[in-house]
Amino acid sequence: MIKRTPKVLATIFLIIIAFTIPLWLGEYWTQTMITGFTISITAMSFILLTGYCGIVSFAQMSYYAMAGYVFALTAKDFNFPTYISIPLAIIGAVILSAIFGAIAIRSGGIYFMMMTIALSQLFSGLMLDWQSVTHGYNGFSGVARPSIFGFSLIDTNPRYYLTLVILIISYLILKRIVNSPFGLSLRGLEGNIIRMNTLGFDTDFRRFFAIIISGFFAGVGGLLGIFSTGSVTPATGDLSANVMVLMAALIGGIYHLEGGIIGGIIVIFLMNITKQYTNRYWIVIGIIFILIMIFLPNGILGINYSKFKSVFNKKK
Amino acid sequence: MDRILIQFLNGLTYGGLLFIIASGFTLLFGVMRVVNMAHGMFYILGAYVGLSVQKATGNWLVAIIVGSITVGIIAFVIEKILPFAKSDLSQALLTLGVSVTIRDLCLIIWGGLPQIIKEPSFTKIPIKIFSSNYPGYRLFVLIIAVFIGILMWILLKRTQYGRVLRAGIDNRSMVSALGINIDRTYTTVFVLAGFLTGLSGSIGGTYISFGPGTDFSILTYALVVVIMGGLGSIPGAALGAIIVGLIDSFGRTYIPQITNFLMMGSLIIVLLFRPRGILGRKES
């Protein structure tokens, strides 16, 4: 309990800071933070699969985009009320993840990864080609921000707090799942599928269920995303977007949910700042990517802090 | 009836190009278990270099050759830095990082507008098929694809080298244990795959316009082809290529808006019955 206190204090401190951000960060950067949070949620869904199940999914942003498209379609084109559009959007994301998941559970790790790449690109292409429904290249834009429980989401600040709160709740739920008996059995899937099967665990079902959960949270991220930007395009869920989520998870650390939170914020801010100096931000990202793969494979959370501790001890 | 036949030919010839693209990918995965995310980048690099060489020399053949060799060299470099990545995932990610970086470099050098390489004069002969003139170049691509397919078949089935590769697909450690220089073999395979893909880029870039986004779409189609056909299988790549080519051709003609949906559906159907692809095999 005493050892945990610094961590708990630090977390509370961070949460307090997070709640005060709109006060000292201008509107533009607060908006950036909101986008960062949506990517954080999606990155956590990615980490659930990668870090805890050993499944690499390049389709998380497809679920994100699906939620955005369903919301935009039902709210803007079909004029459904908000309290129907929102659940429909999440359901859309979950259904897509169920489809991708059903195909993929029959295959092992790397096949799954390749399939998610192909499927997400095909899905993005579908959003592009199916112009009569999805408005093609331009997608949906100017989707009105809804009012939730009477609170209008048109201004940045209410949206910021909503996204922050949902981020925290998502993290808590995912943390509970990961530490539950179900979650622990998922970790067994990573290396010991045969052993797990022998022990009587239905590995296919558990993986499928994990994929659906990840689809749910990616959908939540996507819903908050479309509230935040008001637009969704075929590019929202394509391979580049999925690479971005991957980057977020890698930077933060793929073995911990917290890495998703850190990574998401860092990636969005990084892209934003780089864009202001050069149009060639993909080169910067690509190089950072390569450097991380070589030097920091476990991300920021994976840095071996004990090395630093020993330095301090020596000085005594 | 005519129209259907033309579409069939279109699908078949597109399948020919897809086969060349996919064979490089399946070779790399089958032999070395490397998921080369830079595969699409190899394609457009071959196309872009071919474009510049053709603009400089006016000779299509030289452009093709230089394009292919350039990509072969890049593949060699990548193979050398690959050992830094320790697992399947990190290899895919490393190649992804390289791909994204070089892709942006291409954007700087060649700009963002779609480009196309000029057809060589010797293929500008329209071939009469029934009542229409069919572009000679497409048939030329099909002929090259068949030729490459036969060459690969000979290489894999009839040479000692091919036997080593096939053995490597089935059981890498055993091959290594038998004292065969696996490292040099792997490097050669990588360069060969790069050369093939660069070739496909220059050839494909002559009748299909290409641009910055092409690498991802090529990667996608290569993946679909090999997943459907079976990873590590060259005949599988051929079969997958024909199927995808035909679906793409007929789909875009009759139901263009949901062709991707059709493609996804076909992939799902194939995988339901054959989870490893039609001609895929379980590795030991």
Coordinates of C-alpha atoms in Angstrom, one line a residue:
Chain A
M1 CA 0.0 0.0 0.0
I2 CA 2.8 2.4 0.8
K3 CA 4.6 1.6 -2.4
R4 CA 1.4 2.3 -4.4
T5 CA 0.9 5.8 -2.9
P6 CA 3.3 7.7 -5.3
K7 CA 1.5 6.1 -8.3
V8 CA -2.0 7.0 -6.9
L9 CA -0.9 10.5 -6.0
A10 CA 0.6 11.0 -9.4
T11 CA -2.5 9.7 -11.1
I12 CA -4.8 12.0 -9.1
F13 CA -2.5 14.9 -9.9
L14 CA -2.6 14.2 -13.6
I15 CA -6.4 13.9 -13.5
I16 CA -6.7 17.3 -11.8
I17 CA -4.4 18.8 -14.3
A18 CA -6.4 17.2 -17.1
F19 CA -9.6 18.8 -15.8
T20 CA -8.0 22.2 -15.7
I21 CA -6.6 22.1 -19.2
P22 CA -9.2 24.2 -20.9
L23 CA -8.4 27.0 -18.5
W24 CA -4.8 27.4 -19.5
L25 CA -4.6 25.8 -23.0
G26 CA -6.1 27.9 -25.8
E27 CA -9.1 26.7 -27.7
Y28 CA -7.1 25.3 -30.6
W29 CA -4.9 23.1 -28.4
T30 CA -7.8 22.0 -26.3
Q31 CA -9.5 20.8 -29.5
T32 CA -6.3 19.0 -30.3
M33 CA -6.4 17.4 -26.9
I34 CA -9.9 16.2 -27.6
T35 CA -8.8 14.5 -30.8
G36 CA -5.8 13.1 -28.8
F37 CA -8.2 11.6 -26.3
T38 CA -10.3 9.9 -29.0
I39 CA -7.2 8.3 -30.4
S40 CA -6.2 7.4 -26.9
I41 CA -9.4 5.4 -26.5
T42 CA -8.8 3.7 -29.8
A43 CA -5.2 3.0 -28.9
M44 CA -6.3 1.4 -25.7
S45 CA -8.7 -0.9 -27.7
F46 CA -5.7 -1.7 -29.9
I47 CA -3.5 -2.4 -26.9
L48 CA -6.2 -4.7 -25.4
L49 CA -5.7 -6.9 -28.4
T50 CA -2.0 -6.5 -29.0
G51 CA -0.6 -6.2 -25.6
Y52 CA -2.9 -8.6 -23.8
C53 CA -4.0 -11.1 -26.4
G54 CA -1.1 -11.0 -28.8
I55 CA -3.4 -10.1 -31.7
V56 CA -2.3 -7.2 -33.9
S57 CA -5.3 -5.5 -35.4
F58 CA -5.0 -2.9 -38.1
A59 CA -8.7 -2.4 -38.2
Q60 CA -9.4 -0.3 -35.0
M61 CA -9.7 2.9 -37.0
S62 CA -12.2 1.1 -39.3
Y63 CA -14.5 0.6 -36.3
Y64 CA -13.8 4.3 -35.4
A65 CA -14.8 5.4 -38.9
M66 CA -17.8 3.0 -39.0
A67 CA -19.2 4.7 -35.8
G68 CA -18.6 8.1 -37.4
Y69 CA -20.3 7.1 -40.7
V70 CA -23.3 5.5 -39.0
F71 CA -23.8 8.5 -36.8
A72 CA -23.4 11.0 -39.7
L73 CA -25.7 8.9 -41.9
T74 CA -28.5 8.5 -39.4
A75 CA -28.2 11.9 -37.8
K76 CA -27.7 14.0 -40.9
D77 CA -29.1 12.2 -43.9
F78 CA -31.9 10.3 -42.2
N79 CA -32.6 12.8 -39.4
F80 CA -32.8 10.3 -36.7
P81 CA -32.8 11.8 -33.1
T82 CA -29.6 11.7 -31.3
Y83 CA -30.5 9.1 -28.7
I84 CA -31.0 6.7 -31.6
S85 CA -28.0 7.7 -33.7
I86 CA -25.6 7.2 -30.9
P87 CA -26.4 3.6 -30.0
L88 CA -26.6 2.8 -33.7
A89 CA -23.2 4.1 -34.3
I90 CA -21.7 2.0 -31.5
I91 CA -23.7 -1.0 -32.7
G92 CA -22.3 -0.4 -36.2
A93 CA -18.7 -0.5 -34.9
V94 CA -19.4 -3.6 -32.9
I95 CA -21.0 -5.4 -35.9
L96 CA -18.0 -4.6 -38.1
S97 CA -15.6 -5.9 -35.5
A98 CA -17.7 -9.0 -35.1
I99 CA -17.5 -9.6 -38.9
F100 CA -13.7 -9.0 -39.0
G101 CA -13.3 -11.0 -35.8
A102 CA -15.3 -14.0 -37.1
I103 CA -13.1 -14.3 -40.1
A104 CA -10.0 -13.8 -38.3
I105 CA -10.3 -16.1 -35.3
R106 CA -9.6 -19.0 -37.5
S107 CA -6.2 -17.7 -38.3
G108 CA -3.1 -17.2 -36.3
G109 CA -1.4 -14.0 -35.3
I110 CA 0.2 -12.8 -38.5
Y111 CA -2.6 -13.9 -40.8
F112 CA -4.9 -12.0 -38.6
M113 CA -2.8 -8.9 -39.0
M114 CA -2.6 -9.2 -42.7
M115 CA -6.3 -9.7 -42.9
T116 CA -7.1 -6.7 -40.9
I117 CA -4.9 -4.6 -43.2
A118 CA -6.7 -5.9 -46.2
L119 CA -10.2 -5.7 -44.7
S120 CA -9.7 -2.2 -43.4
Q121 CA -8.4 -0.9 -46.7
L122 CA -11.3 -2.6 -48.5
F123 CA -13.7 -1.0 -46.1
S124 CA -12.1 2.4 -46.6
G125 CA -12.4 1.8 -50.4
L126 CA -16.0 0.9 -49.9
M127 CA -16.7 4.1 -48.1
L128 CA -15.0 5.9 -51.1
D129 CA -16.8 4.0 -53.8
W130 CA -20.3 3.8 -52.4
Q131 CA -21.0 7.4 -53.2
S132 CA -24.8 7.2 -53.1
V133 CA -24.6 6.3 -49.4
T134 CA -21.3 7.6 -48.1
H135 CA -20.8 10.7 -50.2
G136 CA -17.6 9.3 -51.6
Y137 CA -14.3 11.2 -51.3
N138 CA -15.6 14.0 -49.2
G139 CA -17.5 11.9 -46.8
F140 CA -19.7 13.7 -44.3
S141 CA -18.8 17.1 -43.0
G142 CA -20.6 19.7 -40.9
V143 CA -22.4 17.0 -38.9
A144 CA -24.1 18.9 -36.2
R145 CA -22.8 18.4 -32.7
P146 CA -25.6 16.9 -30.7
S147 CA -26.9 17.9 -27.3
I148 CA -26.6 15.2 -24.6
F149 CA -28.9 15.3 -21.7
G150 CA -29.5 18.9 -22.5
F151 CA -25.9 19.9 -22.6
S152 CA -25.0 21.3 -26.0
L153 CA -21.7 20.0 -27.4
I154 CA -21.2 22.9 -29.8
D155 CA -18.5 24.6 -27.7
T156 CA -15.1 23.1 -27.2
N157 CA -15.1 23.0 -23.4
P158 CA -18.2 20.8 -22.9
R159 CA -16.8 18.4 -25.5
Y160 CA -13.5 18.4 -23.8
Y161 CA -15.0 17.4 -20.5
L162 CA -17.2 14.8 -22.1
T163 CA -14.3 13.2 -23.9
L164 CA -12.1 13.3 -20.8
V165 CA -14.7 11.7 -18.6
I166 CA -15.4 9.0 -21.2
L167 CA -11.7 8.4 -21.6
I168 CA -11.4 7.8 -17.8
I169 CA -14.4 5.6 -17.7
S170 CA -13.2 3.6 -20.7
Y171 CA -9.8 3.2 -19.0
L172 CA -11.4 2.0 -15.8
I173 CA -13.6 -0.5 -17.5
L174 CA -10.8 -1.9 -19.7
K175 CA -8.6 -2.1 -16.6
R176 CA -11.2 -4.1 -14.9
I177 CA -11.6 -6.4 -17.9
V178 CA -7.9 -7.0 -18.2
N179 CA -7.5 -7.9 -14.6
S180 CA -10.6 -10.1 -14.5
P181 CA -10.4 -13.8 -14.8
F182 CA -11.5 -13.4 -18.4
G183 CA -8.7 -10.9 -19.0
L184 CA -6.1 -13.1 -17.4
S185 CA -7.2 -16.0 -19.7
L186 CA -6.7 -13.7 -22.6
R187 CA -3.1 -13.2 -21.7
G188 CA -2.7 -16.9 -21.8
L189 CA -3.8 -16.8 -25.4
E190 CA -0.7 -15.0 -26.5
G191 CA 1.7 -17.8 -26.3
N192 CA 0.0 -20.9 -25.3
I193 CA -3.0 -21.5 -27.4
I194 CA -2.6 -25.3 -27.3
R195 CA -2.1 -25.4 -23.6
M196 CA -5.1 -23.1 -23.1
N197 CA -7.2 -25.4 -25.2
T198 CA -6.1 -28.4 -23.3
L199 CA -7.1 -26.7 -20.1
G200 CA -10.6 -26.3 -21.5
F201 CA -10.7 -22.7 -22.4
D202 CA -12.6 -21.9 -25.6
T203 CA -9.8 -19.9 -27.2
D204 CA -11.7 -19.0 -30.3
F205 CA -14.6 -17.5 -28.4
R206 CA -12.4 -15.6 -26.0
R207 CA -10.5 -14.0 -28.8
F208 CA -13.7 -13.2 -30.7
F209 CA -15.1 -11.6 -27.5
A210 CA -11.9 -9.6 -27.0
I211 CA -12.2 -8.3 -30.6
I212 CA -15.7 -7.3 -30.1
I213 CA -14.8 -5.4 -26.9
S214 CA -12.0 -3.6 -28.8
G215 CA -14.5 -2.8 -31.5
F216 CA -16.9 -1.3 -28.9
F217 CA -14.2 1.0 -27.5
A218 CA -12.9 2.0 -30.9
G219 CA -16.5 2.8 -31.8
V220 CA -16.8 5.0 -28.7
G221 CA -13.6 6.8 -29.8
G222 CA -15.0 7.2 -33.3
L223 CA -18.3 8.6 -31.9
L224 CA -16.4 11.2 -29.8
G225 CA -14.3 11.8 -32.8
I226 CA -17.2 12.8 -35.0
F227 CA -18.6 15.0 -32.2
S228 CA -15.2 16.6 -32.1
T229 CA -14.5 17.2 -35.8
G230 CA -18.0 17.0 -37.3
S231 CA -16.7 15.1 -40.2
V232 CA -15.8 11.6 -41.4
T233 CA -14.2 10.6 -44.7
P234 CA -12.8 7.4 -46.2
A235 CA -9.4 8.5 -45.0
T236 CA -10.6 8.3 -41.4
G237 CA -10.4 4.6 -41.3
D238 CA -7.7 3.8 -43.9
L239 CA -4.3 2.2 -43.4
S240 CA -2.6 5.5 -42.6
A241 CA -5.0 6.1 -39.8
N242 CA -4.5 2.6 -38.4
V243 CA -0.7 3.2 -38.6
M244 CA -1.3 6.3 -36.5
V245 CA -3.0 4.2 -33.8
L246 CA -0.2 1.7 -34.0
M247 CA 2.3 4.5 -33.5
A248 CA 0.4 5.8 -30.5
A249 CA 0.4 2.3 -28.9
L250 CA 4.1 1.9 -29.7
I251 CA 5.2 5.2 -28.3
G252 CA 3.2 4.8 -25.1
G253 CA 4.0 1.1 -24.7
I254 CA 2.0 -1.8 -26.1
Y255 CA 1.9 -3.8 -23.0
H256 CA 0.0 -1.4 -20.9
L257 CA -3.4 0.3 -21.3
E258 CA -1.8 3.5 -19.9
G259 CA 0.5 3.5 -22.9
G260 CA -2.5 4.0 -25.1
I261 CA -3.5 7.1 -23.2
I262 CA 0.0 8.6 -23.3
G263 CA 0.6 7.5 -26.9
G264 CA -2.6 8.9 -28.3
I265 CA -2.0 12.4 -26.9
I266 CA 1.6 12.4 -28.0
V267 CA 0.9 11.2 -31.5
I268 CA -1.8 13.8 -32.1
F269 CA 0.3 16.7 -30.7
L270 CA 3.3 15.4 -32.6
M271 CA 1.4 15.4 -35.9
N272 CA -0.1 18.7 -35.3
I273 CA 3.2 20.4 -34.4
T274 CA 5.1 18.8 -37.3
K275 CA 2.4 19.9 -39.7
Q276 CA 3.0 23.5 -38.8
Y277 CA 6.7 23.3 -39.8
T278 CA 6.6 21.1 -42.8
N279 CA 4.2 19.3 -45.1
R280 CA 6.5 16.3 -44.9
Y281 CA 5.3 15.1 -41.6
W282 CA 5.0 11.5 -42.7
I283 CA 8.7 11.3 -43.2
V284 CA 9.2 12.5 -39.6
I285 CA 6.7 9.9 -38.4
G286 CA 8.3 7.2 -40.5
I287 CA 11.7 7.9 -39.1
I288 CA 10.4 8.1 -35.5
F289 CA 8.7 4.8 -36.1
I290 CA 11.9 3.2 -37.3
L291 CA 13.8 4.6 -34.4
I292 CA 11.3 3.4 -31.9
M293 CA 11.3 -0.1 -33.4
I294 CA 15.0 -0.3 -33.0
F295 CA 15.6 1.5 -29.7
L296 CA 12.4 1.7 -27.7
P297 CA 10.4 -1.4 -28.6
N298 CA 8.4 -1.2 -25.4
G299 CA 7.5 2.4 -25.7
I300 CA 7.9 5.1 -23.1
L301 CA 6.4 2.9 -20.4
G302 CA 8.9 0.3 -21.2
I303 CA 12.0 2.3 -20.5
N304 CA 14.0 0.7 -17.8
Y305 CA 13.8 3.2 -15.0
S306 CA 15.7 1.1 -12.5
K307 CA 18.8 2.0 -14.5
F308 CA 18.3 5.6 -13.5
K309 CA 17.6 4.7 -9.9
S310 CA 21.0 3.0 -9.6
V311 CA 22.7 6.2 -10.8
F312 CA 21.1 8.1 -7.9
N313 CA 22.0 5.5 -5.4
K314 CA 25.7 5.7 -6.4
K315 CA 25.8 9.4 -5.7
K316 CA 25.0 8.7 -2.1
Chain B
M1 CA -21.8 -11.4 -75.1
D2 CA -19.0 -9.5 -76.6
R3 CA -18.9 -7.2 -73.6
I4 CA -18.7 -10.0 -71.2
L5 CA -15.8 -11.5 -73.1
I6 CA -14.0 -8.2 -73.0
Q7 CA -14.5 -7.9 -69.3
F8 CA -13.3 -11.4 -68.9
L9 CA -10.1 -10.6 -70.8
N10 CA -9.7 -7.4 -68.7
G11 CA -10.0 -9.4 -65.6
L12 CA -7.6 -12.0 -66.8
T13 CA -5.0 -9.5 -67.9
Y14 CA -5.3 -7.5 -64.7
G15 CA -4.9 -10.8 -62.9
G16 CA -1.7 -11.3 -64.8
L17 CA -0.3 -8.1 -63.3
L18 CA -1.6 -9.0 -59.9
F19 CA 0.1 -12.3 -60.1
I20 CA 3.5 -10.7 -60.7
I21 CA 2.8 -8.4 -57.7
A22 CA 1.6 -11.1 -55.4
S23 CA 4.3 -13.6 -56.3
G24 CA 6.9 -11.4 -54.8
F25 CA 5.0 -11.0 -51.7
T26 CA 4.2 -14.7 -51.3
L27 CA 7.7 -15.6 -51.9
L28 CA 8.9 -13.4 -49.1
F29 CA 6.3 -14.6 -46.7
G30 CA 6.5 -18.2 -47.7
V31 CA 10.2 -18.5 -47.6
M32 CA 11.2 -16.0 -44.9
R33 CA 8.0 -15.4 -43.0
V34 CA 8.5 -11.7 -43.6
V35 CA 5.4 -9.6 -44.0
N36 CA 6.7 -7.0 -46.2
M37 CA 4.6 -3.9 -45.6
A38 CA 6.9 -2.1 -48.0
H39 CA 5.6 -4.2 -50.9
G40 CA 3.4 -1.5 -52.3
M41 CA 6.2 0.9 -52.0
F42 CA 8.4 -1.4 -54.1
Y43 CA 5.7 -1.2 -56.8
I44 CA 5.5 2.5 -56.9
L45 CA 9.2 2.9 -56.7
G46 CA 9.6 0.7 -59.7
A47 CA 6.9 2.8 -61.5
Y48 CA 8.4 6.2 -60.6
V49 CA 12.0 5.2 -61.4
G50 CA 10.8 3.7 -64.7
L51 CA 9.0 6.9 -65.4
S52 CA 12.0 9.0 -64.9
V53 CA 14.3 6.7 -66.9
Q54 CA 11.8 6.7 -69.7
K55 CA 11.6 10.5 -69.7
A56 CA 15.4 10.6 -69.8
T57 CA 16.1 7.9 -72.4
G58 CA 12.8 7.6 -74.2
N59 CA 13.4 3.8 -74.1
W60 CA 10.7 1.7 -72.4
L61 CA 12.7 -1.4 -72.0
V62 CA 15.6 0.4 -70.4
A63 CA 13.2 2.1 -68.1
I64 CA 11.7 -1.3 -67.0
I65 CA 15.1 -2.8 -66.4
V66 CA 16.5 0.1 -64.4
G67 CA 13.3 0.3 -62.4
S68 CA 13.4 -3.3 -61.4
I69 CA 17.1 -3.2 -60.6
T70 CA 16.7 -0.1 -58.4
V71 CA 14.0 -1.8 -56.3
G72 CA 16.1 -4.9 -56.1
I73 CA 18.9 -2.8 -54.6
I74 CA 16.5 -1.1 -52.1
A75 CA 15.2 -4.6 -51.2
F76 CA 18.8 -5.6 -50.5
V77 CA 19.3 -2.7 -48.1
I78 CA 16.1 -3.4 -46.3
E79 CA 17.0 -7.0 -45.9
K80 CA 20.2 -5.9 -44.2
I81 CA 18.4 -3.8 -41.6
L82 CA 15.7 -6.3 -41.0
P83 CA 17.5 -8.3 -38.3
F84 CA 17.0 -5.3 -36.0
A85 CA 13.4 -6.4 -35.8
K86 CA 13.1 -9.4 -33.6
S87 CA 9.6 -10.6 -34.1
D88 CA 7.0 -11.0 -36.9
L89 CA 5.2 -7.9 -35.7
S90 CA 8.3 -5.7 -35.5
Q91 CA 9.4 -6.8 -38.9
A92 CA 6.1 -5.8 -40.4
L93 CA 6.3 -2.5 -38.5
L94 CA 9.9 -1.8 -39.5
T95 CA 9.0 -2.3 -43.2
L96 CA 6.0 -0.1 -42.6
G97 CA 8.2 2.7 -41.3
V98 CA 10.5 2.4 -44.2
S99 CA 7.5 2.4 -46.6
V100 CA 5.9 5.4 -45.1
T101 CA 9.2 7.4 -45.2
I102 CA 10.1 6.5 -48.8
R103 CA 6.6 7.1 -49.9
D104 CA 6.9 10.7 -48.7
L105 CA 10.2 11.0 -50.4
C106 CA 8.5 10.0 -53.6
L107 CA 6.0 12.7 -53.0
I108 CA 8.8 15.2 -52.7
I109 CA 10.7 14.0 -55.8
W110 CA 7.8 13.3 -58.2
G111 CA 4.9 15.3 -56.8
G112 CA 1.4 14.3 -56.0
L113 CA -0.2 14.2 -59.4
P114 CA -1.0 10.8 -61.0
Q115 CA 1.6 9.7 -63.5
I116 CA 1.8 7.1 -66.2
I117 CA 4.6 5.6 -68.2
K118 CA 4.3 5.7 -71.9
E119 CA 3.5 2.5 -73.7
P120 CA 6.3 1.1 -75.9
S121 CA 5.6 1.3 -79.6
F122 CA 5.8 -2.4 -80.2
T123 CA 2.7 -3.1 -78.2
K124 CA 0.6 -0.4 -79.8
I125 CA -1.0 -3.0 -82.0
P126 CA -4.7 -3.4 -81.4
I127 CA -5.6 -7.0 -81.5
K128 CA -8.9 -7.9 -83.1
I129 CA -11.0 -9.9 -80.8
F130 CA -14.5 -10.6 -82.2
S131 CA -15.7 -7.2 -83.2
S132 CA -13.6 -4.9 -81.0
N133 CA -10.0 -3.8 -80.9
Y134 CA -8.4 -5.0 -77.8
P135 CA -5.3 -3.1 -76.5
G136 CA -2.2 -5.1 -77.3
Y137 CA -0.4 -4.0 -74.1
R138 CA -2.8 -5.8 -71.8
L139 CA -2.2 -9.0 -73.6
F140 CA 1.5 -8.3 -73.5
V141 CA 1.2 -8.1 -69.7
L142 CA -0.6 -11.4 -69.5
I143 CA 2.1 -13.0 -71.6
I144 CA 4.8 -11.7 -69.4
A145 CA 2.9 -12.9 -66.3
V146 CA 2.6 -16.4 -67.7
F147 CA 6.2 -16.3 -68.7
I148 CA 7.3 -15.3 -65.1
G149 CA 5.0 -17.9 -63.7
I150 CA 6.6 -20.6 -65.8
L151 CA 10.0 -19.3 -64.9
M152 CA 9.2 -19.4 -61.2
W153 CA 7.7 -22.9 -61.5
I154 CA 10.9 -24.1 -63.1
L155 CA 13.0 -22.4 -60.5
L156 CA 11.1 -23.8 -57.6
K157 CA 10.4 -27.3 -58.9
R158 CA 13.3 -28.2 -61.1
T159 CA 16.4 -26.6 -59.5
Q160 CA 18.3 -27.5 -56.4
Y161 CA 17.9 -23.9 -55.4
G162 CA 14.2 -24.1 -55.6
R163 CA 14.2 -27.3 -53.5
V164 CA 16.1 -25.4 -50.8
L165 CA 13.5 -22.6 -50.9
R166 CA 10.6 -25.0 -50.8
A167 CA 12.2 -26.9 -47.9
G168 CA 12.7 -23.6 -46.2
I169 CA 9.0 -22.9 -46.5
D170 CA 8.1 -26.1 -44.8
N171 CA 10.8 -26.3 -42.2
R172 CA 13.4 -23.6 -41.8
S173 CA 15.3 -24.8 -38.9
M174 CA 15.9 -28.2 -40.5
V175 CA 17.2 -26.6 -43.7
S176 CA 19.6 -24.5 -41.6
A177 CA 20.6 -27.6 -39.6
L178 CA 21.5 -29.4 -42.9
G179 CA 24.2 -26.8 -43.4
I180 CA 22.8 -24.8 -46.2
N181 CA 23.8 -21.1 -46.1
I182 CA 20.4 -19.8 -45.2
D183 CA 21.5 -16.2 -44.9
R184 CA 22.7 -15.9 -48.5
T185 CA 19.6 -17.7 -49.7
Y186 CA 17.3 -15.3 -47.8
T187 CA 19.1 -12.3 -49.1
T188 CA 18.8 -13.5 -52.7
V189 CA 15.1 -14.2 -52.2
F190 CA 14.6 -10.7 -50.9
V191 CA 16.4 -9.1 -53.8
L192 CA 14.5 -11.4 -56.3
A193 CA 11.1 -10.4 -54.7
G194 CA 12.1 -6.7 -54.9
F195 CA 13.2 -7.0 -58.5
L196 CA 9.9 -8.8 -59.4
T197 CA 7.8 -6.2 -57.6
G198 CA 9.7 -3.3 -59.2
L199 CA 9.2 -5.0 -62.5
S200 CA 5.5 -5.2 -61.8
G201 CA 5.5 -1.5 -60.9
S202 CA 7.1 -0.5 -64.2
I203 CA 4.9 -2.8 -66.2
G204 CA 1.8 -1.9 -64.4
G205 CA 2.6 1.8 -64.3
T206 CA 2.5 1.7 -68.1
Y207 CA -1.2 1.2 -68.4
I208 CA -2.5 2.0 -64.9
S209 CA -1.8 5.5 -63.6
F210 CA -0.1 5.6 -60.3
G211 CA 0.4 8.2 -57.5
P212 CA 1.1 8.5 -53.8
G213 CA -1.8 6.4 -52.7
T214 CA -1.1 3.5 -55.0
D215 CA 1.2 1.8 -52.7
F216 CA -1.5 1.1 -50.2
S217 CA -4.0 -0.1 -52.8
I218 CA -1.4 -2.4 -54.3
L219 CA -0.5 -3.8 -50.9
T220 CA -4.2 -4.4 -50.3
Y221 CA -4.7 -6.3 -53.5
A222 CA -1.5 -8.2 -53.0
L223 CA -2.7 -9.2 -49.5
V224 CA -6.2 -10.2 -50.8
V225 CA -4.7 -12.3 -53.6
V226 CA -2.3 -14.2 -51.4
I227 CA -4.8 -14.6 -48.5
M228 CA -7.3 -16.0 -51.0
G229 CA -4.8 -18.1 -52.9
G230 CA -2.8 -19.3 -50.0
L231 CA 0.3 -17.8 -48.5
G232 CA 3.6 -19.2 -49.6
S233 CA 2.1 -20.8 -52.6
I234 CA 3.0 -19.6 -56.1
P235 CA 0.1 -21.5 -57.8
G236 CA -2.1 -20.1 -55.1
A237 CA -0.9 -16.6 -56.0
A238 CA -1.9 -17.3 -59.6
L239 CA -5.3 -18.6 -58.7
G240 CA -5.9 -15.8 -56.3
A241 CA -4.8 -13.3 -58.9
I242 CA -7.2 -14.6 -61.5
I243 CA -10.1 -14.6 -59.1
V244 CA -9.4 -11.1 -57.8
G245 CA -8.8 -9.8 -61.3
L246 CA -12.1 -11.2 -62.5
I247 CA -14.0 -9.9 -59.5
D248 CA -12.5 -6.5 -59.9
S249 CA -13.2 -6.3 -63.6
F250 CA -16.8 -7.5 -63.5
G251 CA -17.5 -5.7 -60.3
R252 CA -16.3 -2.3 -61.5
T253 CA -18.3 -2.7 -64.7
Y254 CA -21.6 -3.8 -63.3
I255 CA -21.7 -2.7 -59.7
P256 CA -18.9 -0.2 -59.3
Q257 CA -20.1 1.3 -56.1
I258 CA -19.9 -1.8 -54.0
T259 CA -17.0 -3.7 -55.7
N260 CA -15.0 -3.5 -52.5
F261 CA -17.9 -5.1 -50.7
L262 CA -18.0 -7.9 -53.2
M263 CA -14.2 -8.3 -52.7
M264 CA -14.6 -8.5 -49.0
G265 CA -17.5 -10.9 -49.3
S266 CA -15.5 -13.2 -51.6
L267 CA -12.6 -13.1 -49.2
I268 CA -14.9 -14.0 -46.3
I269 CA -16.5 -16.9 -48.3
V270 CA -13.1 -18.3 -49.3
L271 CA -11.8 -18.1 -45.8
L272 CA -14.9 -19.8 -44.4
F273 CA -14.1 -22.9 -46.4
R274 CA -10.4 -22.7 -46.5
P275 CA -9.0 -20.7 -43.6
R276 CA -5.5 -20.8 -45.1
G277 CA -6.5 -19.8 -48.6
I278 CA -7.5 -22.1 -51.4
L279 CA -4.1 -23.6 -51.9
G280 CA -2.6 -22.8 -48.6
R281 CA -0.7 -25.3 -46.5
K282 CA -0.1 -25.6 -42.8
E283 CA 3.5 -25.1 -42.0
S284 CA 5.2 -27.6 -39.7

